[in-house]
Amino acid sequence: MRAVEKDGWTRVVRKNNTARYEKDGKDIVIHFHPGKTFGEDLLKGLLERTGWNNEDLKRLKLIKR
């Protein structure tokens, strides 16, 4: 979720285990549970919704160069 904020997404709502972010007319909803990792489907949807590519993932330090 830090990477989403670092990329310029603004958190507009955080309630229980859900956070909603907005940027450029798009929004994403992230369901999270402290101490657990994100599932494959959530990560895939996040990549599709944010439009991140390999260069973005490197810039955000989510993968090594």
mmCIF file with all atom_site columns, C-alpha atoms in Angstrom:
data_model
loop_
_atom_site.group_PDB
_atom_site.id
_atom_site.type_symbol
_atom_site.label_atom_id
_atom_site.label_alt_id
_atom_site.label_comp_id
_atom_site.label_asym_id
_atom_site.label_entity_id
_atom_site.label_seq_id
_atom_site.pdbx_PDB_ins_code
_atom_site.Cartn_x
_atom_site.Cartn_y
_atom_site.Cartn_z
_atom_site.occupancy
_atom_site.B_iso_or_equiv
_atom_site.pdbx_formal_charge
_atom_site.auth_seq_id
_atom_site.auth_comp_id
_atom_site.auth_asym_id
_atom_site.auth_atom_id
_atom_site.pdbx_PDB_model_num
ATOM 1  C CA . MET A 1 1  ? 0.000   0.000   0.000   1.00 0.00 ? 1  MET A CA 1
ATOM 2  C CA . ARG A 1 2  ? 2.975   2.291   0.515   1.00 0.00 ? 2  ARG A CA 1
ATOM 3  C CA . ALA A 1 3  ? 3.932   1.804   -3.124  1.00 0.00 ? 3  ALA A CA 1
ATOM 4  C CA . VAL A 1 4  ? 0.443   2.877   -4.209  1.00 0.00 ? 4  VAL A CA 1
ATOM 5  C CA . GLU A 1 5  ? 0.762   6.076   -2.175  1.00 0.00 ? 5  GLU A CA 1
ATOM 6  C CA . LYS A 1 6  ? 4.347   6.622   -3.396  1.00 0.00 ? 6  LYS A CA 1
ATOM 7  C CA . ASP A 1 7  ? 3.029   6.447   -6.968  1.00 0.00 ? 7  ASP A CA 1
ATOM 8  C CA . GLY A 1 8  ? 0.650   9.345   -6.308  1.00 0.00 ? 8  GLY A CA 1
ATOM 9  C CA . TRP A 1 9  ? -2.569  7.523   -5.407  1.00 0.00 ? 9  TRP A CA 1
ATOM 10 C CA . THR A 1 10 ? -4.555  9.255   -2.662  1.00 0.00 ? 10 THR A CA 1
ATOM 11 C CA . ARG A 1 11 ? -6.256  7.223   0.041   1.00 0.00 ? 11 ARG A CA 1
ATOM 12 C CA . VAL A 1 12 ? -9.824  8.480   0.253   1.00 0.00 ? 12 VAL A CA 1
ATOM 13 C CA . VAL A 1 13 ? -11.358 5.868   2.551   1.00 0.00 ? 13 VAL A CA 1
ATOM 14 C CA . ARG A 1 14 ? -9.967  3.380   5.021   1.00 0.00 ? 14 ARG A CA 1
ATOM 15 C CA . LYS A 1 15 ? -12.466 1.280   6.872   1.00 0.00 ? 15 LYS A CA 1
ATOM 16 C CA . ASN A 1 16 ? -11.793 -1.939  8.751   1.00 0.00 ? 16 ASN A CA 1
ATOM 17 C CA . ASN A 1 17 ? -9.528  -3.995  6.454   1.00 0.00 ? 17 ASN A CA 1
ATOM 18 C CA . THR A 1 18 ? -10.250 -2.062  3.266   1.00 0.00 ? 18 THR A CA 1
ATOM 19 C CA . ALA A 1 19 ? -8.574  0.990   1.748   1.00 0.00 ? 19 ALA A CA 1
ATOM 20 C CA . ARG A 1 20 ? -9.728  2.861   -1.355  1.00 0.00 ? 20 ARG A CA 1
ATOM 21 C CA . TYR A 1 21 ? -7.358  5.005   -3.409  1.00 0.00 ? 21 TYR A CA 1
ATOM 22 C CA . GLU A 1 22 ? -7.944  7.428   -6.296  1.00 0.00 ? 22 GLU A CA 1
ATOM 23 C CA . LYS A 1 23 ? -5.727  8.856   -9.040  1.00 0.00 ? 23 LYS A CA 1
ATOM 24 C CA . ASP A 1 24 ? -6.569  10.430  -12.400 1.00 0.00 ? 24 ASP A CA 1
ATOM 25 C CA . GLY A 1 25 ? -10.231 9.424   -12.240 1.00 0.00 ? 25 GLY A CA 1
ATOM 26 C CA . LYS A 1 26 ? -9.439  5.781   -11.444 1.00 0.00 ? 26 LYS A CA 1
ATOM 27 C CA . ASP A 1 27 ? -9.909  4.050   -8.148  1.00 0.00 ? 27 ASP A CA 1
ATOM 28 C CA . ILE A 1 28 ? -8.608  0.875   -6.549  1.00 0.00 ? 28 ILE A CA 1
ATOM 29 C CA . VAL A 1 29 ? -9.772  -0.969  -3.468  1.00 0.00 ? 29 VAL A CA 1
ATOM 30 C CA . ILE A 1 30 ? -7.290  -2.998  -1.449  1.00 0.00 ? 30 ILE A CA 1
ATOM 31 C CA . HIS A 1 31 ? -8.441  -5.538  1.116   1.00 0.00 ? 31 HIS A CA 1
ATOM 32 C CA . PHE A 1 32 ? -5.720  -6.303  3.643   1.00 0.00 ? 32 PHE A CA 1
ATOM 33 C CA . HIS A 1 33 ? -5.093  -8.186  6.855   1.00 0.00 ? 33 HIS A CA 1
ATOM 34 C CA . PRO A 1 34 ? -2.056  -7.223  8.959   1.00 0.00 ? 34 PRO A CA 1
ATOM 35 C CA . GLY A 1 35 ? 0.612   -9.916  8.937   1.00 0.00 ? 35 GLY A CA 1
ATOM 36 C CA . LYS A 1 36 ? -0.689  -11.607 5.791   1.00 0.00 ? 36 LYS A CA 1
ATOM 37 C CA . THR A 1 37 ? 0.568   -11.331 2.221   1.00 0.00 ? 37 THR A CA 1
ATOM 38 C CA . PHE A 1 38 ? -1.559  -10.286 -0.723  1.00 0.00 ? 38 PHE A CA 1
ATOM 39 C CA . GLY A 1 39 ? -3.031  -13.062 -2.829  1.00 0.00 ? 39 GLY A CA 1
ATOM 40 C CA . GLU A 1 40 ? -2.283  -13.630 -6.495  1.00 0.00 ? 40 GLU A CA 1
ATOM 41 C CA . ASP A 1 41 ? -5.675  -12.345 -7.682  1.00 0.00 ? 41 ASP A CA 1
ATOM 42 C CA . LEU A 1 42 ? -5.396  -9.123  -5.689  1.00 0.00 ? 42 LEU A CA 1
ATOM 43 C CA . LEU A 1 43 ? -1.868  -8.474  -6.995  1.00 0.00 ? 43 LEU A CA 1
ATOM 44 C CA . LYS A 1 44 ? -2.899  -9.184  -10.584 1.00 0.00 ? 44 LYS A CA 1
ATOM 45 C CA . GLY A 1 45 ? -5.864  -6.815  -10.282 1.00 0.00 ? 45 GLY A CA 1
ATOM 46 C CA . LEU A 1 46 ? -3.683  -4.162  -8.686  1.00 0.00 ? 46 LEU A CA 1
ATOM 47 C CA . LEU A 1 47 ? -1.193  -4.334  -11.568 1.00 0.00 ? 47 LEU A CA 1
ATOM 48 C CA . GLU A 1 48 ? -3.998  -4.088  -14.124 1.00 0.00 ? 48 GLU A CA 1
ATOM 49 C CA . ARG A 1 49 ? -5.738  -1.206  -12.368 1.00 0.00 ? 49 ARG A CA 1
ATOM 50 C CA . THR A 1 50 ? -2.587  0.844   -11.713 1.00 0.00 ? 50 THR A CA 1
ATOM 51 C CA . GLY A 1 51 ? -1.105  0.127   -15.132 1.00 0.00 ? 51 GLY A CA 1
ATOM 52 C CA . TRP A 1 52 ? 2.304   -0.588  -13.615 1.00 0.00 ? 52 TRP A CA 1
ATOM 53 C CA . ASN A 1 53 ? 4.947   -2.210  -15.807 1.00 0.00 ? 53 ASN A CA 1
ATOM 54 C CA . ASN A 1 54 ? 8.398   -3.625  -14.947 1.00 0.00 ? 54 ASN A CA 1
ATOM 55 C CA . GLU A 1 55 ? 9.992   -0.167  -14.922 1.00 0.00 ? 55 GLU A CA 1
ATOM 56 C CA . ASP A 1 56 ? 7.342   1.114   -12.501 1.00 0.00 ? 56 ASP A CA 1
ATOM 57 C CA . LEU A 1 57 ? 7.885   -1.882  -10.223 1.00 0.00 ? 57 LEU A CA 1
ATOM 58 C CA . LYS A 1 58 ? 11.636  -1.190  -10.211 1.00 0.00 ? 58 LYS A CA 1
ATOM 59 C CA . ARG A 1 59 ? 11.090  2.533   -9.566  1.00 0.00 ? 59 ARG A CA 1
ATOM 60 C CA . LEU A 1 60 ? 8.809   1.732   -6.639  1.00 0.00 ? 60 LEU A CA 1
ATOM 61 C CA . LYS A 1 61 ? 11.385  -0.804  -5.392  1.00 0.00 ? 61 LYS A CA 1
ATOM 62 C CA . LEU A 1 62 ? 8.908   -3.670  -5.539  1.00 0.00 ? 62 LEU A CA 1
ATOM 63 C CA . ILE A 1 63 ? 11.357  -5.732  -7.606  1.00 0.00 ? 63 ILE A CA 1
ATOM 64 C CA . LYS A 1 64 ? 15.142  -5.638  -7.863  1.00 0.00 ? 64 LYS A CA 1
ATOM 65 C CA . ARG A 1 65 ? 16.836  -3.965  -10.791 1.00 0.00 ? 65 ARG A CA 1
#
